[in-house]
GROMACS .gro file of C-alpha atoms in nm:
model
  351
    1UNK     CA    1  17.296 -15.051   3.112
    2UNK     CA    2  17.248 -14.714   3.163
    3UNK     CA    3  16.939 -14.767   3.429
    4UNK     CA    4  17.202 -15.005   3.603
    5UNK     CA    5  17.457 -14.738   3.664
    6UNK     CA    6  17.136 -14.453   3.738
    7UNK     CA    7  17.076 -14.729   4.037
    8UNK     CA    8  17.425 -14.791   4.190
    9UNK     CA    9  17.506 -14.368   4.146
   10UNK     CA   10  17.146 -14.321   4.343
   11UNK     CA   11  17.223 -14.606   4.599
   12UNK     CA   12  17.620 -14.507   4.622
   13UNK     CA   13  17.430 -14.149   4.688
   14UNK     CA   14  17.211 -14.284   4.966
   15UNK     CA   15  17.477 -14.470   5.130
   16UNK     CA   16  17.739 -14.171   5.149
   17UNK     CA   17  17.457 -13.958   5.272
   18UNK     CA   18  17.372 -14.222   5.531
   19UNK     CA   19  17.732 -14.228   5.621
   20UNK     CA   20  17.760 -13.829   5.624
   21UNK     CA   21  17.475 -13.807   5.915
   22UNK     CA   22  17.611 -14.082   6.091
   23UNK     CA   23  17.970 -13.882   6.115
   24UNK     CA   24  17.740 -13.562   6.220
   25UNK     CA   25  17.752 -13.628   6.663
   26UNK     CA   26  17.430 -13.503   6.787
   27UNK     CA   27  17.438 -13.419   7.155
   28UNK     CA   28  17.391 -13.619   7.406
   29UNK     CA   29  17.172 -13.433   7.717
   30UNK     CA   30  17.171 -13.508   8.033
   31UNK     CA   31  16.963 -13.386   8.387
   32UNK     CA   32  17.057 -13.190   8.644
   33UNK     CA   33  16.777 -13.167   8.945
   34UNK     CA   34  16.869 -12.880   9.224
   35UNK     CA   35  16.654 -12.746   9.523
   36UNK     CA   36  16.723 -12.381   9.627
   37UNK     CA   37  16.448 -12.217   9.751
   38UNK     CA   38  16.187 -12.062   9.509
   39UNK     CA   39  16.250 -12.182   9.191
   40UNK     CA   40  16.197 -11.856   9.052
   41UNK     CA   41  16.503 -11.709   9.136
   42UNK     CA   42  16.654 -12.074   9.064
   43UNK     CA   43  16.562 -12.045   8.664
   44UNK     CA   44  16.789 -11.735   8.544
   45UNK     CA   45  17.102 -11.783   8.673
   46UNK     CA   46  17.107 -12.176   8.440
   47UNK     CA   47  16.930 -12.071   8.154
   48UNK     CA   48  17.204 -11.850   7.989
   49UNK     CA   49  17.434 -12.080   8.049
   50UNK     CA   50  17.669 -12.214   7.749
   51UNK     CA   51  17.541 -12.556   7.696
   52UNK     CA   52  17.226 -12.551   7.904
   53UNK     CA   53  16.944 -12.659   7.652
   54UNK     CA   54  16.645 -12.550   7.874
   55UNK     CA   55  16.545 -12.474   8.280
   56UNK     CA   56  16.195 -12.610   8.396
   57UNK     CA   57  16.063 -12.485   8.712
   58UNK     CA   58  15.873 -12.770   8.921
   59UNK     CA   59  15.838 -13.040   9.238
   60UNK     CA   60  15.985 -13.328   9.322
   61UNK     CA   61  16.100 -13.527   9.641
   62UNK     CA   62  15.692 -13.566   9.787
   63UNK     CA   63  15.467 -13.821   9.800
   64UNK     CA   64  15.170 -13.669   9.598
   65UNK     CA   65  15.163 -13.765   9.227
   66UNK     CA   66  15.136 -13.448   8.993
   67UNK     CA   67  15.102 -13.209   9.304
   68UNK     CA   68  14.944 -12.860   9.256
   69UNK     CA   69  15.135 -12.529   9.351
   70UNK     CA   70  14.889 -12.468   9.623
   71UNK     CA   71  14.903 -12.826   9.767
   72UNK     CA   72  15.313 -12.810   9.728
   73UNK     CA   73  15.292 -12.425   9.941
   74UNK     CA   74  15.026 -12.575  10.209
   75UNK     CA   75  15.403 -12.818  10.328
   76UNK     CA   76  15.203 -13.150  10.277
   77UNK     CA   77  15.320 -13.285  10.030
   78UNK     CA   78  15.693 -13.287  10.121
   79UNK     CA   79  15.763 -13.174   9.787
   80UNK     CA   80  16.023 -12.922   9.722
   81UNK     CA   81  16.024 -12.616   9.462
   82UNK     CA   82  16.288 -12.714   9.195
   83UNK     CA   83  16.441 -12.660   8.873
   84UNK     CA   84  16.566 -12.932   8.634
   85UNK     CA   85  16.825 -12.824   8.385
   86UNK     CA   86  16.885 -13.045   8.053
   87UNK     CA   87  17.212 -12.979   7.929
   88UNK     CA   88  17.475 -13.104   7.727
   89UNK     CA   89  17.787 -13.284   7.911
   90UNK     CA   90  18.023 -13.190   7.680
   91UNK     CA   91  17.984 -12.841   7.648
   92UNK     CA   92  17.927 -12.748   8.040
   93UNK     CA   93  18.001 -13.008   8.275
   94UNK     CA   94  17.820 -13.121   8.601
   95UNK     CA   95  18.056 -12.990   8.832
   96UNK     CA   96  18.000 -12.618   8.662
   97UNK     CA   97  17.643 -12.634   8.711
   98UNK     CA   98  17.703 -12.700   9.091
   99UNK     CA   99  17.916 -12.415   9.109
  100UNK     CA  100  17.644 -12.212   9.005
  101UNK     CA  101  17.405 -12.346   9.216
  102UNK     CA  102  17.579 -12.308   9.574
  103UNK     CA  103  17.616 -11.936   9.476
  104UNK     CA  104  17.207 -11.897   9.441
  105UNK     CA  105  17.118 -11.948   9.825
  106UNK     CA  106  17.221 -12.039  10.145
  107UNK     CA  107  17.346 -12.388  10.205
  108UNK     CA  108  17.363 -12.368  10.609
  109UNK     CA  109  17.010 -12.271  10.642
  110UNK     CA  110  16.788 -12.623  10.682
  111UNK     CA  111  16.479 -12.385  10.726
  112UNK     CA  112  16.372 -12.265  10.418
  113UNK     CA  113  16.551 -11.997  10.202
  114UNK     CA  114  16.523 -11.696  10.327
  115UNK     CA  115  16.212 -11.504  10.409
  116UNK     CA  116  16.017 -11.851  10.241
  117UNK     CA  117  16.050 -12.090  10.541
  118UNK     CA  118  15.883 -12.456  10.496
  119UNK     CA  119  15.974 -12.782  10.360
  120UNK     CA  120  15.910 -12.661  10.029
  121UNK     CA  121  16.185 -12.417  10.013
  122UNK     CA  122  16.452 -12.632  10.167
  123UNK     CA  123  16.729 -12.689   9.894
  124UNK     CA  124  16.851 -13.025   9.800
  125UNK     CA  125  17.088 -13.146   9.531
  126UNK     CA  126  16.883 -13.485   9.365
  127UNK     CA  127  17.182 -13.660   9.136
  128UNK     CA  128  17.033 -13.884   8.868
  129UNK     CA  129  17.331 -14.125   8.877
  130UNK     CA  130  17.608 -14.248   9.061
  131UNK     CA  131  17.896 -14.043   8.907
  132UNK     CA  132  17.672 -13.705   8.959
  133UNK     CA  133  17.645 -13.860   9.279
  134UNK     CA  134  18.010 -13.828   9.386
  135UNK     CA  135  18.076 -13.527   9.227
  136UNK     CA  136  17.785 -13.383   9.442
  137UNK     CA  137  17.980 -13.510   9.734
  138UNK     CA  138  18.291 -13.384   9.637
  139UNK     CA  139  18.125 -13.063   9.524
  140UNK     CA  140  17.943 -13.005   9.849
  141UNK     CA  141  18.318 -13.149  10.070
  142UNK     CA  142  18.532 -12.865   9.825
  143UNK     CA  143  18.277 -12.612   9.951
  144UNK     CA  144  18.240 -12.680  10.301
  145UNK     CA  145  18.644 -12.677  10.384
  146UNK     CA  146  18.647 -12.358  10.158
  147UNK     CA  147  18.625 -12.134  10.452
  148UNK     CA  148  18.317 -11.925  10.255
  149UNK     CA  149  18.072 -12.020  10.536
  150UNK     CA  150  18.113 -12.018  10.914
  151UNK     CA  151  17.849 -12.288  11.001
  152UNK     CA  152  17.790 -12.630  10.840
  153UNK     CA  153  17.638 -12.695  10.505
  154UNK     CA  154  17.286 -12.898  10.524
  155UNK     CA  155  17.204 -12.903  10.198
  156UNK     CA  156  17.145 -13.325  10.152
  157UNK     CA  157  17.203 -13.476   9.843
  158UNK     CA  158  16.910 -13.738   9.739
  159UNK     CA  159  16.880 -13.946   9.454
  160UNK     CA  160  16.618 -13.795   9.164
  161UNK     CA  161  16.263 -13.879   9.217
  162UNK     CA  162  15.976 -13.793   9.015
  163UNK     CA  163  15.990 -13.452   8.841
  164UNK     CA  164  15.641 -13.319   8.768
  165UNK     CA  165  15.664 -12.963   8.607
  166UNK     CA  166  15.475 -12.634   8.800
  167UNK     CA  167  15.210 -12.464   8.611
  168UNK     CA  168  15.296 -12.233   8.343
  169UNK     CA  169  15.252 -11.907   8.542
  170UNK     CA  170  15.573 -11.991   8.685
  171UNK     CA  171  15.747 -12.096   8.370
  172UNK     CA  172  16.011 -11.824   8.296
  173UNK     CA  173  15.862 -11.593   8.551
  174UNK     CA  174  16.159 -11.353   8.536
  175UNK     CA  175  16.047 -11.285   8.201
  176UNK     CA  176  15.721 -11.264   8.271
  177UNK     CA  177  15.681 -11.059   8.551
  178UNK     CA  178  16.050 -10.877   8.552
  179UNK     CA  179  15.947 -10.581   8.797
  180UNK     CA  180  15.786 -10.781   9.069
  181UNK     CA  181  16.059 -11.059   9.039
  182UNK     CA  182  16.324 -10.804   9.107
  183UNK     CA  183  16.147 -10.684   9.410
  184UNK     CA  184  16.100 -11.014   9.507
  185UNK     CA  185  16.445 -11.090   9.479
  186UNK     CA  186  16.583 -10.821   9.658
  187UNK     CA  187  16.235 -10.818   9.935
  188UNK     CA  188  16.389 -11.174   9.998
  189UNK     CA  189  16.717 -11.115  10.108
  190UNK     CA  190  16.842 -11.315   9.864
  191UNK     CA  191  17.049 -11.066   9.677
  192UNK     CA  192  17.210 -10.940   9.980
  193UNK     CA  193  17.301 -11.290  10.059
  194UNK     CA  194  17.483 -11.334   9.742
  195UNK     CA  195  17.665 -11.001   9.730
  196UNK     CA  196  17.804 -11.038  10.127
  197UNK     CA  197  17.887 -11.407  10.054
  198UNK     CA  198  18.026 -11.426   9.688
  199UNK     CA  199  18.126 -11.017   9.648
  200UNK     CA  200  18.494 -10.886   9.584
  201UNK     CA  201  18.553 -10.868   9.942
  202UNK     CA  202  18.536 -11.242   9.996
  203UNK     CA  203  18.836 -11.282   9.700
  204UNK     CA  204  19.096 -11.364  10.010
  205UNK     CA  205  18.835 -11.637  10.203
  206UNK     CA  206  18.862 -11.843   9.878
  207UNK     CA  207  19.092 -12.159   9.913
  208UNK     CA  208  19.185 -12.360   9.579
  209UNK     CA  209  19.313 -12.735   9.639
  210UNK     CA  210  19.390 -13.059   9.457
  211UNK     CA  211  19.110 -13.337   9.569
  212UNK     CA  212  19.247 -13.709   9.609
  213UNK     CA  213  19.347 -13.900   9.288
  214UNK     CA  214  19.039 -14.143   9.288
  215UNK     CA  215  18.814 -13.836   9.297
  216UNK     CA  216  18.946 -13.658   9.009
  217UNK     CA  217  18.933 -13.954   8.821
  218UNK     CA  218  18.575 -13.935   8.870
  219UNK     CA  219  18.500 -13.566   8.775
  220UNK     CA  220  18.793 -13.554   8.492
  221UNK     CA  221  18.753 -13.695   8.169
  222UNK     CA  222  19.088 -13.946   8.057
  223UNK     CA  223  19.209 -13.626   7.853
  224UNK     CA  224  19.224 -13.362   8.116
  225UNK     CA  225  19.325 -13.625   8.386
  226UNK     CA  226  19.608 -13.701   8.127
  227UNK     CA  227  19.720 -13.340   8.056
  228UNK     CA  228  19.641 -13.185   8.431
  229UNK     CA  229  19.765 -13.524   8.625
  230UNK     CA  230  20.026 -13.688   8.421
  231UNK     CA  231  20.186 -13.365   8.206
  232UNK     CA  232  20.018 -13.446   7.883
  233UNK     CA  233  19.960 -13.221   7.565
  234UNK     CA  234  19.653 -13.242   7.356
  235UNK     CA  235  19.697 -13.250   7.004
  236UNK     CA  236  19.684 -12.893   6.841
  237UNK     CA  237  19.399 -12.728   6.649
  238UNK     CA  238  19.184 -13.027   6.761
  239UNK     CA  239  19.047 -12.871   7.129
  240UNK     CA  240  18.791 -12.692   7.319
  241UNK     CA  241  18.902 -12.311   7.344
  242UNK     CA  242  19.188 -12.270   7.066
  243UNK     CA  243  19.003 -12.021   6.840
  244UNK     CA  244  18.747 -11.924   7.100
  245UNK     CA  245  18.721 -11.523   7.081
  246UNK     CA  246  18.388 -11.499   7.342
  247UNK     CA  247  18.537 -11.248   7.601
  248UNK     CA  248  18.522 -11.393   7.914
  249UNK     CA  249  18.809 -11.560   8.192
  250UNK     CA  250  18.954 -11.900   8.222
  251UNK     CA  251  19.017 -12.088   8.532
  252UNK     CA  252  19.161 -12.426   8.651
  253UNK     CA  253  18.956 -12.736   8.539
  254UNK     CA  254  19.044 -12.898   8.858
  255UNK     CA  255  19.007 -12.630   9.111
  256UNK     CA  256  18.840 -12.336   8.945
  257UNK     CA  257  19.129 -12.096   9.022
  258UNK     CA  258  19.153 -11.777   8.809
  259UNK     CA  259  19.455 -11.840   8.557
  260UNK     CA  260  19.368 -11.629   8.188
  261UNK     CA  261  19.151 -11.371   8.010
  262UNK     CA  262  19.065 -11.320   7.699
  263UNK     CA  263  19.162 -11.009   7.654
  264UNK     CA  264  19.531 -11.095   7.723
  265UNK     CA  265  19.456 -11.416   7.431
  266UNK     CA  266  19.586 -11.396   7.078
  267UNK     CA  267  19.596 -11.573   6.760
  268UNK     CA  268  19.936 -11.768   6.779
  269UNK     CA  269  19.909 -12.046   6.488
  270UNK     CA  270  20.051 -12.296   6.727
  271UNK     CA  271  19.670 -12.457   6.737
  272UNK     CA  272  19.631 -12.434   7.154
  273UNK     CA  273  19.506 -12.128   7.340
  274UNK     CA  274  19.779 -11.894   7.412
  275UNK     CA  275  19.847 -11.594   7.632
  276UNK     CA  276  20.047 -11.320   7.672
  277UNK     CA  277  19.975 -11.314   8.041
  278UNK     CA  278  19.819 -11.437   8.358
  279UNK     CA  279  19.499 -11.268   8.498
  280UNK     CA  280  19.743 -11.303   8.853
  281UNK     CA  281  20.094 -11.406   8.822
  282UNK     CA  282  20.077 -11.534   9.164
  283UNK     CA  283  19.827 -11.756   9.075
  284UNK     CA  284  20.082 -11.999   8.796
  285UNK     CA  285  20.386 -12.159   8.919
  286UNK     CA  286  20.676 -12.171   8.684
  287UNK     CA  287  20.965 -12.534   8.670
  288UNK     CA  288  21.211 -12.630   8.469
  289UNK     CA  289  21.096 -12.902   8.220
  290UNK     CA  290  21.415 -13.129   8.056
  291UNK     CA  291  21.165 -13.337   7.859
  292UNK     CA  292  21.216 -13.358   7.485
  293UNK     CA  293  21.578 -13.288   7.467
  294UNK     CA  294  21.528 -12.935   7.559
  295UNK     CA  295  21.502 -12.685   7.836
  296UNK     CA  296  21.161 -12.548   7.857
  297UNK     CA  297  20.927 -12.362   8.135
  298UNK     CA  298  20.596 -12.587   8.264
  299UNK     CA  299  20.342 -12.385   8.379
  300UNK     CA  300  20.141 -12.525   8.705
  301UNK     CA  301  19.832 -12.395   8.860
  302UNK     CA  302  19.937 -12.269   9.236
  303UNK     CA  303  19.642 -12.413   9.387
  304UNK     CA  304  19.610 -12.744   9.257
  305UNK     CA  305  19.940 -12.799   9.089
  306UNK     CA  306  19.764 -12.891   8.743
  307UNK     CA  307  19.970 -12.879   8.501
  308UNK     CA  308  19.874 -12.623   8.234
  309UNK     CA  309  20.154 -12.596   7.943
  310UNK     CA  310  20.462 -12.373   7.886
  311UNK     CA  311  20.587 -12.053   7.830
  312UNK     CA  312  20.751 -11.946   7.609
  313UNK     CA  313  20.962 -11.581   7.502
  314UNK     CA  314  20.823 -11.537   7.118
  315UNK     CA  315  20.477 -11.322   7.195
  316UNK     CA  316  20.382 -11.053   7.123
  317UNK     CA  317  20.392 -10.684   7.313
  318UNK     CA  318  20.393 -10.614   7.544
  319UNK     CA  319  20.514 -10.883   7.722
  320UNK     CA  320  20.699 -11.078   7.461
  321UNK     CA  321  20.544 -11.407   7.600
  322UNK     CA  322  20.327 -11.690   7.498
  323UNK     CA  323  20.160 -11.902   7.724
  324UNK     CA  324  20.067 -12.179   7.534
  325UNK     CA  325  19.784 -12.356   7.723
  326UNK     CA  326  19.618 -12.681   7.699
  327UNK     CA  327  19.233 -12.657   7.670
  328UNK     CA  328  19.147 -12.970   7.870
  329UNK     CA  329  19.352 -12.809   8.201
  330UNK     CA  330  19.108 -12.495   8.119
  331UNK     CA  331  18.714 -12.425   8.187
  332UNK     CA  332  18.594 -12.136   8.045
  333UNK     CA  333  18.331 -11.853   8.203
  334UNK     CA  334  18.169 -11.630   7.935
  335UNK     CA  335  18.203 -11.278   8.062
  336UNK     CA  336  17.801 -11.269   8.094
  337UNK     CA  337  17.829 -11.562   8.351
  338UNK     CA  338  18.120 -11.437   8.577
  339UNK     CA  339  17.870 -11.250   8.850
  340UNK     CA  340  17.626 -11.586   8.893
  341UNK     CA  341  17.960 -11.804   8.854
  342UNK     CA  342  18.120 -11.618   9.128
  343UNK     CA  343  18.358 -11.453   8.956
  344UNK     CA  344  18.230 -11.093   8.979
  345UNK     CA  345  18.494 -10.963   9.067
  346UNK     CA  346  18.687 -10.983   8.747
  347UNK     CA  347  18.397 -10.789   8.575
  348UNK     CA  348  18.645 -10.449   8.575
  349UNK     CA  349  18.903 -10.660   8.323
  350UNK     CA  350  18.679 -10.579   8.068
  351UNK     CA  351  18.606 -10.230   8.145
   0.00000   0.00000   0.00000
């Protein structure tokens, strides 16, 4: 008898271990393909990334099968220089990786990329399904009618071919070969570029807006369609950025508009993010909210009237407030990402 119960303890064991992995989510990754000129100035600004699980420098888009640096650079082979990003879905979305990417090179030239001119330096966004297909579009739309750039964007947007990765001398070469990629970098052009396009002074040329209803249900998940489009509330202590404490800035899921820091975030036991402040005041709109049997303030982004949460006079000093946020109307940029993300300028809050 005692042999029988040693069995069904060891198999009762097995199973609730069994069980215990199962409830353990592993990540799901997914692709992202871009074209922006020489991948190695394409690698660094992805790999630090929250959620990006690795960068991999390579070709794609030709008609040569496993294609040789040299045969890519002779312009024969109609393959472009690229960089293919795994990352995970949940953690950084799509959408934030193209924001990254427009900020790395210039969209309106069809040429090349700067002093590299050739088919191989063209850029190119290559989706590797139909929903990164649309937010590509939508991406690429937001962009052009933001006012950033004079002349039209040419940067197509292809479906993914073949990736075949480049050598290992040009794995990582930032790393690698950190003096002569600087000088590269700046010999190019390419950080001038970025600092006249994306610098403090273009702050005013930015332009944050509300995209139709059919696209946002493409690029939101049901959640933050729910709490941005329809005035919903996630449930508390169960969301992305309640006890976050990485310093960096948080900005509208919808349009990217600046909205909160965390250095203006506090612990307020009500399980949602909350705020003493705005990074700019003029940047949330406050309404009266009747809902629940009580008078209460809604917060609303300015730009693309999402609709954020509530405020509320029981904070701390010095303001006495608490904005009490929902996570899934918030994306978050670690302070270490603000420059590449194009949010530079807010660098001095955390001086």
């Amino acid at each position: 008898m005692k042999h029988v119960f040693l069995i069904v303890a060891i198999a009762m064991g097995v199973l609730a271990n069994n069980v215990l992995e199962a409830a353990v989510e592993k990540p799901v990754f997914a692709k992202a393909t871009f074209a922006g000129g020489c991948f190695w100035c394409m690698e660094h600004p992805f790999e630090h990334l929250q959620g990006v699980r690795s960068v991999v420098s390579g070709y794609s888009g030709g008609h040569k099968n496993d294609p040789a640096y040299h045969e890519v650079s002779s312009g024969k082979t109609g393959h472009l220089e690229v960089v293919q990003i795994t990352f995970d879905p949940k953690t950084i979305s799509y959408e934030a990786l193209l924001d990254v990417y427009w900020r790395q090179f210039d969209p309106t030239d069809a040429g090349g990329s700067f002093v590299d001119r050739g088919t191989q330096y063209t850029s190119a966004i290559f989706y590797h399904n139909n929903e990164q297909k649309k937010v590509a579009e939508y991406s690429k739309k937001n962009l052009a009618e933001s006012g950033v750039f004079k002349k039209p964007i040419v940067t197509p947007i292809r479906a993914a071919e073949t990736f075949y990765p480049a050598e290992e001398y040009h794995q990582d070469y930032y790393k690698k070969n950190p003096k002569h990629y600087k000088r590269y970098r700046a010999g190019s052009g390419r950080d001038g570029f970025i600092k006249r396009t994306w610098g403090a002074q273009h702050k005013a040329k930015r332009k944050y807006s509300k995209s139709s209803d059919e696209e946002l249900r493409q690029l939101l998940t049901p959640l933050q369609y729910q709490v941005t489009q329809e005035e919903g509330t996630e449930r508390p202590f169960d969301n992305a950025y309640w006890n976050n404490k990485e310093s960096g800035i948080y900005v509208d899921v919808v349009s990217g508009e600046p909205l909160f820091s965390s250095i203006h975030k506090f612990k307020s036991g009500t399980g949602w993010p909350s705020f003493t402040q705005p990074i700019d005041p003029e940047n949330i709109i406050e309404k009266v909210d009747n809902r629940l049997w009580s008078t209460r303030t809604e917060l609303r982004s300015k730009g693309a009237d999402s609709h954020l949460g509530h405020v509320f006079k029981d904070g701390p000093k010095p303001t006495g407030l608490r904005y009490c946020i929902n996570s899934a109307s918030l994306r978050f940029i670690p302070r270490g990402d603000l420059e590449k993300a194009g949010y530079g300028e807010y660098l001095s809050l955390f001086k």
